[in-house]
mmCIF file with all atom_site columns, C-alpha atoms in Angstrom:
data_model
loop_
_atom_site.group_PDB
_atom_site.id
_atom_site.type_symbol
_atom_site.label_atom_id
_atom_site.label_alt_id
_atom_site.label_comp_id
_atom_site.label_asym_id
_atom_site.label_entity_id
_atom_site.label_seq_id
_atom_site.pdbx_PDB_ins_code
_atom_site.Cartn_x
_atom_site.Cartn_y
_atom_site.Cartn_z
_atom_site.occupancy
_atom_site.B_iso_or_equiv
_atom_site.pdbx_formal_charge
_atom_site.auth_seq_id
_atom_site.auth_comp_id
_atom_site.auth_asym_id
_atom_site.auth_atom_id
_atom_site.pdbx_PDB_model_num
ATOM 1   C CA . UNK A 1 1   ? -16.784 -9.587  58.481 1.00 40.00 ? 273 UNK A CA 1
ATOM 2   C CA . UNK A 1 2   ? -16.846 -7.204  61.594 1.00 39.00 ? 274 UNK A CA 1
ATOM 3   C CA . UNK A 1 3   ? -14.229 -5.182  60.481 1.00 39.00 ? 275 UNK A CA 1
ATOM 4   C CA . UNK A 1 4   ? -15.926 -4.551  57.253 1.00 38.00 ? 276 UNK A CA 1
ATOM 5   C CA . UNK A 1 5   ? -19.534 -4.232  58.705 1.00 35.00 ? 277 UNK A CA 1
ATOM 6   C CA . UNK A 1 6   ? -18.548 -1.854  61.472 1.00 34.00 ? 278 UNK A CA 1
ATOM 7   C CA . UNK A 1 7   ? -19.199 1.268   59.045 1.00 34.00 ? 279 UNK A CA 1
ATOM 8   C CA . UNK A 1 8   ? -22.954 0.290   58.717 1.00 34.00 ? 280 UNK A CA 1
ATOM 9   C CA . UNK A 1 9   ? -23.398 1.142   62.006 1.00 30.00 ? 281 UNK A CA 1
ATOM 10  C CA . UNK A 1 10  ? -22.483 3.910   64.165 1.00 35.00 ? 282 UNK A CA 1
ATOM 11  C CA . UNK A 1 11  ? -20.712 2.333   67.424 1.00 34.00 ? 283 UNK A CA 1
ATOM 12  C CA . UNK A 1 12  ? -20.767 6.275   68.407 1.00 39.00 ? 284 UNK A CA 1
ATOM 13  C CA . UNK A 1 13  ? -24.087 6.823   68.571 1.00 39.00 ? 285 UNK A CA 1
ATOM 14  C CA . UNK A 1 14  ? -25.816 3.456   69.189 1.00 40.00 ? 286 UNK A CA 1
ATOM 15  C CA . UNK A 1 15  ? -25.693 0.496   71.577 1.00 42.00 ? 287 UNK A CA 1
ATOM 16  C CA . UNK A 1 16  ? -26.558 -2.022  68.954 1.00 39.00 ? 288 UNK A CA 1
ATOM 17  C CA . UNK A 1 17  ? -23.551 -3.777  67.925 1.00 39.00 ? 289 UNK A CA 1
ATOM 18  C CA . UNK A 1 18  ? -22.338 -3.930  64.013 1.00 42.00 ? 290 UNK A CA 1
ATOM 19  C CA . UNK A 1 19  ? -23.308 -6.779  61.762 1.00 42.00 ? 291 UNK A CA 1
ATOM 20  C CA . UNK A 1 20  ? -21.123 -9.259  62.644 1.00 40.00 ? 292 UNK A CA 1
ATOM 21  C CA . UNK A 1 21  ? -21.586 -9.048  66.380 1.00 36.00 ? 293 UNK A CA 1
ATOM 22  C CA . UNK A 1 22  ? -25.137 -8.868  67.214 1.00 35.00 ? 294 UNK A CA 1
ATOM 23  C CA . UNK A 1 23  ? -26.294 -10.570 69.995 1.00 35.00 ? 295 UNK A CA 1
ATOM 24  C CA . UNK A 1 24  ? -29.259 -13.331 69.403 1.00 36.00 ? 296 UNK A CA 1
ATOM 25  C CA . UNK A 1 25  ? -32.219 -13.871 72.273 1.00 39.00 ? 297 UNK A CA 1
ATOM 26  C CA . UNK A 1 26  ? -31.634 -11.140 74.279 1.00 38.00 ? 298 UNK A CA 1
ATOM 27  C CA . UNK A 1 27  ? -35.104 -10.207 75.883 1.00 40.00 ? 299 UNK A CA 1
ATOM 28  C CA . UNK A 1 28  ? -35.932 -7.090  77.056 1.00 42.00 ? 300 UNK A CA 1
ATOM 29  C CA . UNK A 1 29  ? -36.671 -3.358  75.144 1.00 40.00 ? 301 UNK A CA 1
ATOM 30  C CA . UNK A 1 30  ? -33.586 -3.919  73.335 1.00 40.00 ? 302 UNK A CA 1
ATOM 31  C CA . UNK A 1 31  ? -33.910 -5.092  69.798 1.00 39.00 ? 303 UNK A CA 1
ATOM 32  C CA . UNK A 1 32  ? -31.723 -7.170  68.395 1.00 41.00 ? 304 UNK A CA 1
ATOM 33  C CA . UNK A 1 33  ? -29.490 -6.274  64.931 1.00 44.00 ? 305 UNK A CA 1
ATOM 34  C CA . UNK A 1 34  ? -31.564 -2.830  64.748 1.00 43.00 ? 306 UNK A CA 1
ATOM 35  C CA . UNK A 1 35  ? -29.631 -0.329  62.519 1.00 44.00 ? 307 UNK A CA 1
ATOM 36  C CA . UNK A 1 36  ? -28.867 3.239   63.777 1.00 45.00 ? 308 UNK A CA 1
ATOM 37  C CA . UNK A 1 37  ? -30.263 6.225   62.102 1.00 45.00 ? 309 UNK A CA 1
ATOM 38  C CA . UNK A 1 38  ? -26.866 6.671   59.805 1.00 47.00 ? 310 UNK A CA 1
ATOM 39  C CA . UNK A 1 39  ? -26.890 3.079   58.202 1.00 46.00 ? 311 UNK A CA 1
ATOM 40  C CA . UNK A 1 40  ? -28.321 4.677   55.218 1.00 45.00 ? 312 UNK A CA 1
ATOM 41  C CA . UNK A 1 41  ? -25.774 7.107   54.991 1.00 47.00 ? 313 UNK A CA 1
ATOM 42  C CA . UNK A 1 42  ? -22.908 4.808   55.817 1.00 50.00 ? 314 UNK A CA 1
ATOM 43  C CA . UNK A 1 43  ? -24.193 2.373   52.725 1.00 46.00 ? 315 UNK A CA 1
ATOM 44  C CA . UNK A 1 44  ? -24.010 4.934   50.182 1.00 51.00 ? 316 UNK A CA 1
ATOM 45  C CA . UNK A 1 45  ? -20.025 4.776   50.510 1.00 54.00 ? 317 UNK A CA 1
ATOM 46  C CA . UNK A 1 46  ? -20.514 1.138   49.387 1.00 52.00 ? 318 UNK A CA 1
ATOM 47  C CA . UNK A 1 47  ? -20.874 -0.316  45.478 1.00 57.00 ? 319 UNK A CA 1
ATOM 48  C CA . UNK A 1 48  ? -24.363 -0.483  44.361 1.00 55.00 ? 320 UNK A CA 1
ATOM 49  C CA . UNK A 1 49  ? -24.394 -4.681  44.630 1.00 55.00 ? 321 UNK A CA 1
ATOM 50  C CA . UNK A 1 50  ? -23.054 -4.803  47.846 1.00 57.00 ? 322 UNK A CA 1
ATOM 51  C CA . UNK A 1 51  ? -25.445 -2.029  49.289 1.00 52.00 ? 323 UNK A CA 1
ATOM 52  C CA . UNK A 1 52  ? -28.363 -3.405  47.467 1.00 56.00 ? 324 UNK A CA 1
ATOM 53  C CA . UNK A 1 53  ? -27.645 -6.938  49.112 1.00 54.00 ? 325 UNK A CA 1
ATOM 54  C CA . UNK A 1 54  ? -27.254 -5.157  51.996 1.00 52.00 ? 326 UNK A CA 1
ATOM 55  C CA . UNK A 1 55  ? -30.903 -3.062  51.950 1.00 48.00 ? 327 UNK A CA 1
ATOM 56  C CA . UNK A 1 56  ? -32.285 -6.362  50.748 1.00 49.00 ? 328 UNK A CA 1
ATOM 57  C CA . UNK A 1 57  ? -31.613 -8.141  54.120 1.00 49.00 ? 329 UNK A CA 1
ATOM 58  C CA . UNK A 1 58  ? -32.056 -5.241  56.363 1.00 47.00 ? 330 UNK A CA 1
ATOM 59  C CA . UNK A 1 59  ? -35.902 -5.258  54.725 1.00 44.00 ? 331 UNK A CA 1
ATOM 60  C CA . UNK A 1 60  ? -36.217 -8.659  54.474 1.00 41.00 ? 332 UNK A CA 1
ATOM 61  C CA . UNK A 1 61  ? -34.284 -10.673 57.307 1.00 40.00 ? 333 UNK A CA 1
ATOM 62  C CA . UNK A 1 62  ? -32.561 -10.861 60.874 1.00 37.00 ? 334 UNK A CA 1
ATOM 63  C CA . UNK A 1 63  ? -32.325 -6.580  61.182 1.00 37.00 ? 335 UNK A CA 1
ATOM 64  C CA . UNK A 1 64  ? -35.854 -5.660  60.028 1.00 36.00 ? 336 UNK A CA 1
ATOM 65  C CA . UNK A 1 65  ? -37.124 -4.175  62.830 1.00 37.00 ? 337 UNK A CA 1
ATOM 66  C CA . UNK A 1 66  ? -40.240 -3.535  61.810 1.00 36.00 ? 338 UNK A CA 1
ATOM 67  C CA . UNK A 1 67  ? -40.908 -7.126  61.090 1.00 37.00 ? 339 UNK A CA 1
ATOM 68  C CA . UNK A 1 68  ? -39.455 -7.951  64.844 1.00 39.00 ? 340 UNK A CA 1
ATOM 69  C CA . UNK A 1 69  ? -42.072 -5.752  67.108 1.00 41.00 ? 341 UNK A CA 1
ATOM 70  C CA . UNK A 1 70  ? -44.130 -7.797  69.248 1.00 42.00 ? 342 UNK A CA 1
ATOM 71  C CA . UNK A 1 71  ? -41.791 -10.214 68.522 1.00 38.00 ? 343 UNK A CA 1
ATOM 72  C CA . UNK A 1 72  ? -38.553 -11.507 71.153 1.00 39.00 ? 344 UNK A CA 1
ATOM 73  C CA . UNK A 1 73  ? -35.554 -10.715 69.519 1.00 37.00 ? 345 UNK A CA 1
ATOM 74  C CA . UNK A 1 74  ? -34.766 -15.034 69.490 1.00 39.00 ? 346 UNK A CA 1
ATOM 75  C CA . UNK A 1 75  ? -37.892 -15.083 67.307 1.00 38.00 ? 347 UNK A CA 1
ATOM 76  C CA . UNK A 1 76  ? -37.502 -13.868 63.870 1.00 40.00 ? 348 UNK A CA 1
ATOM 77  C CA . UNK A 1 77  ? -39.553 -14.566 61.017 1.00 40.00 ? 349 UNK A CA 1
ATOM 78  C CA . UNK A 1 78  ? -37.660 -16.835 58.149 1.00 39.00 ? 350 UNK A CA 1
ATOM 79  C CA . UNK A 1 79  ? -36.157 -14.444 55.485 1.00 39.00 ? 351 UNK A CA 1
ATOM 80  C CA . UNK A 1 80  ? -39.002 -13.777 52.084 1.00 40.00 ? 352 UNK A CA 1
ATOM 81  C CA . UNK A 1 81  ? -38.141 -15.436 49.355 1.00 42.00 ? 353 UNK A CA 1
ATOM 82  C CA . UNK A 1 82  ? -37.535 -12.305 47.009 1.00 43.00 ? 354 UNK A CA 1
ATOM 83  C CA . UNK A 1 83  ? -38.764 -13.632 43.566 1.00 50.00 ? 355 UNK A CA 1
ATOM 84  C CA . UNK A 1 84  ? -38.823 -16.752 41.969 1.00 58.00 ? 356 UNK A CA 1
ATOM 85  C CA . UNK A 1 85  ? -34.872 -17.336 43.531 1.00 75.00 ? 357 UNK A CA 1
ATOM 86  C CA . UNK A 1 86  ? -33.362 -21.037 42.923 1.00 84.00 ? 358 UNK A CA 1
ATOM 87  C CA . UNK A 1 87  ? -36.054 -22.229 40.326 1.00 86.00 ? 359 UNK A CA 1
ATOM 88  C CA . UNK A 1 88  ? -35.400 -19.639 38.340 1.00 89.00 ? 360 UNK A CA 1
ATOM 89  C CA . UNK A 1 89  ? -31.599 -20.199 37.848 1.00 91.00 ? 361 UNK A CA 1
ATOM 90  C CA . UNK A 1 90  ? -32.511 -24.142 37.422 1.00 93.00 ? 362 UNK A CA 1
ATOM 91  C CA . UNK A 1 91  ? -34.785 -23.603 34.313 1.00 94.00 ? 363 UNK A CA 1
ATOM 92  C CA . UNK A 1 92  ? -31.845 -21.057 32.909 1.00 94.00 ? 364 UNK A CA 1
ATOM 93  C CA . UNK A 1 93  ? -29.536 -24.105 33.451 1.00 94.00 ? 365 UNK A CA 1
ATOM 94  C CA . UNK A 1 94  ? -32.404 -26.486 31.851 1.00 95.00 ? 366 UNK A CA 1
ATOM 95  C CA . UNK A 1 95  ? -33.006 -24.322 28.625 1.00 96.00 ? 367 UNK A CA 1
ATOM 96  C CA . UNK A 1 96  ? -28.887 -24.369 28.238 1.00 95.00 ? 368 UNK A CA 1
ATOM 97  C CA . UNK A 1 97  ? -29.100 -28.510 28.425 1.00 96.00 ? 369 UNK A CA 1
ATOM 98  C CA . UNK A 1 98  ? -31.461 -28.366 26.000 1.00 95.00 ? 370 UNK A CA 1
ATOM 99  C CA . UNK A 1 99  ? -29.514 -26.315 23.850 1.00 95.00 ? 371 UNK A CA 1
ATOM 100 C CA . UNK A 1 100 ? -26.636 -28.377 24.044 1.00 96.00 ? 372 UNK A CA 1
ATOM 101 C CA . UNK A 1 101 ? -28.243 -31.843 23.756 1.00 95.00 ? 373 UNK A CA 1
ATOM 102 C CA . UNK A 1 102 ? -30.062 -30.200 20.072 1.00 94.00 ? 374 UNK A CA 1
ATOM 103 C CA . UNK A 1 103 ? -33.244 -30.683 21.226 1.00 95.00 ? 375 UNK A CA 1
ATOM 104 C CA . UNK A 1 104 ? -34.045 -26.657 20.731 1.00 95.00 ? 376 UNK A CA 1
ATOM 105 C CA . UNK A 1 105 ? -32.206 -23.926 18.414 1.00 95.00 ? 377 UNK A CA 1
ATOM 106 C CA . UNK A 1 106 ? -29.794 -21.460 20.815 1.00 95.00 ? 378 UNK A CA 1
ATOM 107 C CA . UNK A 1 107 ? -32.059 -18.785 19.189 1.00 95.00 ? 379 UNK A CA 1
ATOM 108 C CA . UNK A 1 108 ? -35.286 -20.308 20.950 1.00 95.00 ? 380 UNK A CA 1
ATOM 109 C CA . UNK A 1 109 ? -33.375 -20.769 24.303 1.00 95.00 ? 381 UNK A CA 1
ATOM 110 C CA . UNK A 1 110 ? -32.224 -17.462 24.038 1.00 94.00 ? 382 UNK A CA 1
ATOM 111 C CA . UNK A 1 111 ? -35.912 -16.422 23.304 1.00 94.00 ? 383 UNK A CA 1
ATOM 112 C CA . UNK A 1 112 ? -37.714 -18.343 25.487 1.00 95.00 ? 384 UNK A CA 1
ATOM 113 C CA . UNK A 1 113 ? -35.023 -16.971 28.343 1.00 94.00 ? 385 UNK A CA 1
ATOM 114 C CA . UNK A 1 114 ? -36.745 -13.655 27.052 1.00 93.00 ? 386 UNK A CA 1
ATOM 115 C CA . UNK A 1 115 ? -39.507 -14.378 27.117 1.00 93.00 ? 387 UNK A CA 1
ATOM 116 C CA . UNK A 1 116 ? -39.964 -16.510 30.700 1.00 93.00 ? 388 UNK A CA 1
ATOM 117 C CA . UNK A 1 117 ? -38.161 -12.477 31.715 1.00 92.00 ? 389 UNK A CA 1
ATOM 118 C CA . UNK A 1 118 ? -40.520 -11.043 29.978 1.00 91.00 ? 390 UNK A CA 1
ATOM 119 C CA . UNK A 1 119 ? -43.510 -12.421 31.613 1.00 92.00 ? 391 UNK A CA 1
ATOM 120 C CA . UNK A 1 120 ? -42.371 -12.088 35.178 1.00 92.00 ? 392 UNK A CA 1
ATOM 121 C CA . UNK A 1 121 ? -41.938 -8.296  34.198 1.00 90.00 ? 393 UNK A CA 1
ATOM 122 C CA . UNK A 1 122 ? -45.746 -8.566  32.884 1.00 90.00 ? 394 UNK A CA 1
ATOM 123 C CA . UNK A 1 123 ? -47.350 -10.599 35.622 1.00 90.00 ? 395 UNK A CA 1
ATOM 124 C CA . UNK A 1 124 ? -44.915 -9.721  38.690 1.00 88.00 ? 396 UNK A CA 1
ATOM 125 C CA . UNK A 1 125 ? -42.443 -11.391 40.011 1.00 86.00 ? 397 UNK A CA 1
ATOM 126 C CA . UNK A 1 126 ? -44.485 -14.145 42.354 1.00 89.00 ? 398 UNK A CA 1
ATOM 127 C CA . UNK A 1 127 ? -45.272 -15.498 38.889 1.00 91.00 ? 399 UNK A CA 1
ATOM 128 C CA . UNK A 1 128 ? -45.067 -19.159 38.753 1.00 92.00 ? 400 UNK A CA 1
ATOM 129 C CA . UNK A 1 129 ? -41.786 -20.617 36.877 1.00 93.00 ? 401 UNK A CA 1
ATOM 130 C CA . UNK A 1 130 ? -43.223 -23.226 34.235 1.00 94.00 ? 402 UNK A CA 1
ATOM 131 C CA . UNK A 1 131 ? -42.561 -26.575 33.757 1.00 94.00 ? 403 UNK A CA 1
ATOM 132 C CA . UNK A 1 132 ? -41.069 -26.855 30.453 1.00 94.00 ? 404 UNK A CA 1
ATOM 133 C CA . UNK A 1 133 ? -40.133 -29.687 27.786 1.00 94.00 ? 405 UNK A CA 1
ATOM 134 C CA . UNK A 1 134 ? -39.208 -29.656 24.067 1.00 94.00 ? 406 UNK A CA 1
ATOM 135 C CA . UNK A 1 135 ? -41.262 -31.032 21.283 1.00 92.00 ? 407 UNK A CA 1
ATOM 136 C CA . UNK A 1 136 ? -40.420 -33.426 18.889 1.00 90.00 ? 408 UNK A CA 1
ATOM 137 C CA . UNK A 1 137 ? -40.413 -30.537 15.758 1.00 91.00 ? 409 UNK A CA 1
ATOM 138 C CA . UNK A 1 138 ? -37.848 -28.348 18.121 1.00 93.00 ? 410 UNK A CA 1
ATOM 139 C CA . UNK A 1 139 ? -40.526 -26.094 19.925 1.00 95.00 ? 411 UNK A CA 1
ATOM 140 C CA . UNK A 1 140 ? -40.725 -25.580 23.356 1.00 96.00 ? 412 UNK A CA 1
ATOM 141 C CA . UNK A 1 141 ? -43.724 -25.743 25.711 1.00 96.00 ? 413 UNK A CA 1
ATOM 142 C CA . UNK A 1 142 ? -44.262 -23.715 29.142 1.00 96.00 ? 414 UNK A CA 1
ATOM 143 C CA . UNK A 1 143 ? -47.121 -25.038 31.408 1.00 96.00 ? 415 UNK A CA 1
ATOM 144 C CA . UNK A 1 144 ? -48.321 -23.553 34.413 1.00 96.00 ? 416 UNK A CA 1
ATOM 145 C CA . UNK A 1 145 ? -51.025 -25.697 36.684 1.00 95.00 ? 417 UNK A CA 1
ATOM 146 C CA . UNK A 1 146 ? -52.349 -24.230 39.998 1.00 93.00 ? 418 UNK A CA 1
ATOM 147 C CA . UNK A 1 147 ? -56.087 -25.327 41.238 1.00 93.00 ? 419 UNK A CA 1
ATOM 148 C CA . UNK A 1 148 ? -58.441 -25.662 38.391 1.00 95.00 ? 420 UNK A CA 1
ATOM 149 C CA . UNK A 1 149 ? -56.591 -23.570 36.151 1.00 96.00 ? 421 UNK A CA 1
ATOM 150 C CA . UNK A 1 150 ? -53.570 -24.860 33.387 1.00 96.00 ? 422 UNK A CA 1
ATOM 151 C CA . UNK A 1 151 ? -52.528 -22.402 30.983 1.00 96.00 ? 423 UNK A CA 1
ATOM 152 C CA . UNK A 1 152 ? -49.760 -23.696 28.319 1.00 96.00 ? 424 UNK A CA 1
ATOM 153 C CA . UNK A 1 153 ? -46.873 -21.415 26.076 1.00 95.00 ? 425 UNK A CA 1
ATOM 154 C CA . UNK A 1 154 ? -45.713 -23.050 22.931 1.00 96.00 ? 426 UNK A CA 1
ATOM 155 C CA . UNK A 1 155 ? -43.235 -21.344 21.104 1.00 95.00 ? 427 UNK A CA 1
ATOM 156 C CA . UNK A 1 156 ? -41.985 -22.286 17.890 1.00 95.00 ? 428 UNK A CA 1
ATOM 157 C CA . UNK A 1 157 ? -38.635 -21.678 16.184 1.00 92.00 ? 429 UNK A CA 1
ATOM 158 C CA . UNK A 1 158 ? -40.329 -19.197 13.824 1.00 90.00 ? 430 UNK A CA 1
ATOM 159 C CA . UNK A 1 159 ? -40.486 -16.873 17.135 1.00 89.00 ? 431 UNK A CA 1
ATOM 160 C CA . UNK A 1 160 ? -44.114 -17.829 16.608 1.00 92.00 ? 432 UNK A CA 1
ATOM 161 C CA . UNK A 1 161 ? -45.861 -18.587 20.083 1.00 95.00 ? 433 UNK A CA 1
ATOM 162 C CA . UNK A 1 162 ? -49.478 -19.582 21.146 1.00 96.00 ? 434 UNK A CA 1
ATOM 163 C CA . UNK A 1 163 ? -50.766 -19.409 24.547 1.00 96.00 ? 435 UNK A CA 1
ATOM 164 C CA . UNK A 1 164 ? -53.736 -21.926 25.535 1.00 96.00 ? 436 UNK A CA 1
ATOM 165 C CA . UNK A 1 165 ? -55.680 -21.755 29.180 1.00 96.00 ? 437 UNK A CA 1
ATOM 166 C CA . UNK A 1 166 ? -58.240 -23.713 30.289 1.00 96.00 ? 438 UNK A CA 1
ATOM 167 C CA . UNK A 1 167 ? -60.612 -23.775 33.532 1.00 96.00 ? 439 UNK A CA 1
ATOM 168 C CA . UNK A 1 168 ? -60.847 -27.092 35.011 1.00 95.00 ? 440 UNK A CA 1
ATOM 169 C CA . UNK A 1 169 ? -63.549 -26.645 37.143 1.00 95.00 ? 441 UNK A CA 1
ATOM 170 C CA . UNK A 1 170 ? -66.006 -24.536 34.262 1.00 95.00 ? 442 UNK A CA 1
ATOM 171 C CA . UNK A 1 171 ? -64.144 -25.915 31.099 1.00 95.00 ? 443 UNK A CA 1
ATOM 172 C CA . UNK A 1 172 ? -63.833 -22.314 30.173 1.00 95.00 ? 444 UNK A CA 1
ATOM 173 C CA . UNK A 1 173 ? -61.011 -22.329 27.033 1.00 96.00 ? 445 UNK A CA 1
ATOM 174 C CA . UNK A 1 174 ? -58.993 -19.423 25.729 1.00 95.00 ? 446 UNK A CA 1
ATOM 175 C CA . UNK A 1 175 ? -56.276 -18.949 23.027 1.00 96.00 ? 447 UNK A CA 1
ATOM 176 C CA . UNK A 1 176 ? -54.136 -16.461 21.549 1.00 94.00 ? 448 UNK A CA 1
ATOM 177 C CA . UNK A 1 177 ? -51.455 -16.457 19.277 1.00 95.00 ? 449 UNK A CA 1
ATOM 178 C CA . UNK A 1 178 ? -48.823 -14.246 18.226 1.00 93.00 ? 450 UNK A CA 1
ATOM 179 C CA . UNK A 1 179 ? -45.286 -13.229 17.073 1.00 90.00 ? 451 UNK A CA 1
ATOM 180 C CA . UNK A 1 180 ? -42.639 -12.713 19.856 1.00 84.00 ? 452 UNK A CA 1
ATOM 181 C CA . UNK A 1 181 ? -41.982 -9.232  18.855 1.00 83.00 ? 453 UNK A CA 1
ATOM 182 C CA . UNK A 1 182 ? -45.318 -8.167  19.694 1.00 85.00 ? 454 UNK A CA 1
ATOM 183 C CA . UNK A 1 183 ? -46.207 -7.105  22.936 1.00 85.00 ? 455 UNK A CA 1
ATOM 184 C CA . UNK A 1 184 ? -48.591 -9.120  25.152 1.00 85.00 ? 456 UNK A CA 1
ATOM 185 C CA . UNK A 1 185 ? -52.074 -8.256  25.177 1.00 89.00 ? 457 UNK A CA 1
ATOM 186 C CA . UNK A 1 186 ? -53.822 -7.597  29.022 1.00 90.00 ? 458 UNK A CA 1
ATOM 187 C CA . UNK A 1 187 ? -55.345 -10.845 28.784 1.00 90.00 ? 459 UNK A CA 1
ATOM 188 C CA . UNK A 1 188 ? -52.726 -12.709 28.622 1.00 91.00 ? 460 UNK A CA 1
ATOM 189 C CA . UNK A 1 189 ? -51.652 -11.012 31.493 1.00 91.00 ? 461 UNK A CA 1
ATOM 190 C CA . UNK A 1 190 ? -54.746 -11.704 33.618 1.00 92.00 ? 462 UNK A CA 1
ATOM 191 C CA . UNK A 1 191 ? -54.360 -15.287 32.340 1.00 94.00 ? 463 UNK A CA 1
ATOM 192 C CA . UNK A 1 192 ? -50.791 -15.244 33.691 1.00 93.00 ? 464 UNK A CA 1
ATOM 193 C CA . UNK A 1 193 ? -51.568 -13.492 36.891 1.00 93.00 ? 465 UNK A CA 1
ATOM 194 C CA . UNK A 1 194 ? -53.411 -16.687 37.870 1.00 93.00 ? 466 UNK A CA 1
ATOM 195 C CA . UNK A 1 195 ? -50.299 -18.169 38.715 1.00 93.00 ? 467 UNK A CA 1
ATOM 196 C CA . UNK A 1 196 ? -48.765 -15.643 41.063 1.00 90.00 ? 468 UNK A CA 1
#
């Protein structure tokens, strides 16, 4: 890996070692893993997927010098989780299992997945991944619970969806029905953002 990553760091203009050779725990005026000014130029030569991964690493992990200001080199914050992460992939596998087991149709499985991605896009990637369960008539129910807030999204095989919200503290209720091809109204997005 050190040979492949040596392009990321400019050995000629910096005493910072390449990505695979960063020394951790050093104190003093040197930063651990600080990229050189030529980092972005070097990254432009790499394929998009690798560039995105490296940039994410730089921004969110050990090599983000902006997050290390005031900390000794060995005291680095844990990387932030970007978006829903593994729970989103677990959810996808669960939907596929429900479809394989015949509890929901292939069309509803695909629709539910697309709806969830649309909800994440509309409400923000920090939207909690909902709990999901199939209904007795081939429908699928998503539920979100956080403090006093409860939200349900029921998806039917005929591409009809129903939202239901309840505030446990105030007793306030809200409902909304629509076809999956309709855009999300602002009040629905506002309810979803309660779960971010």
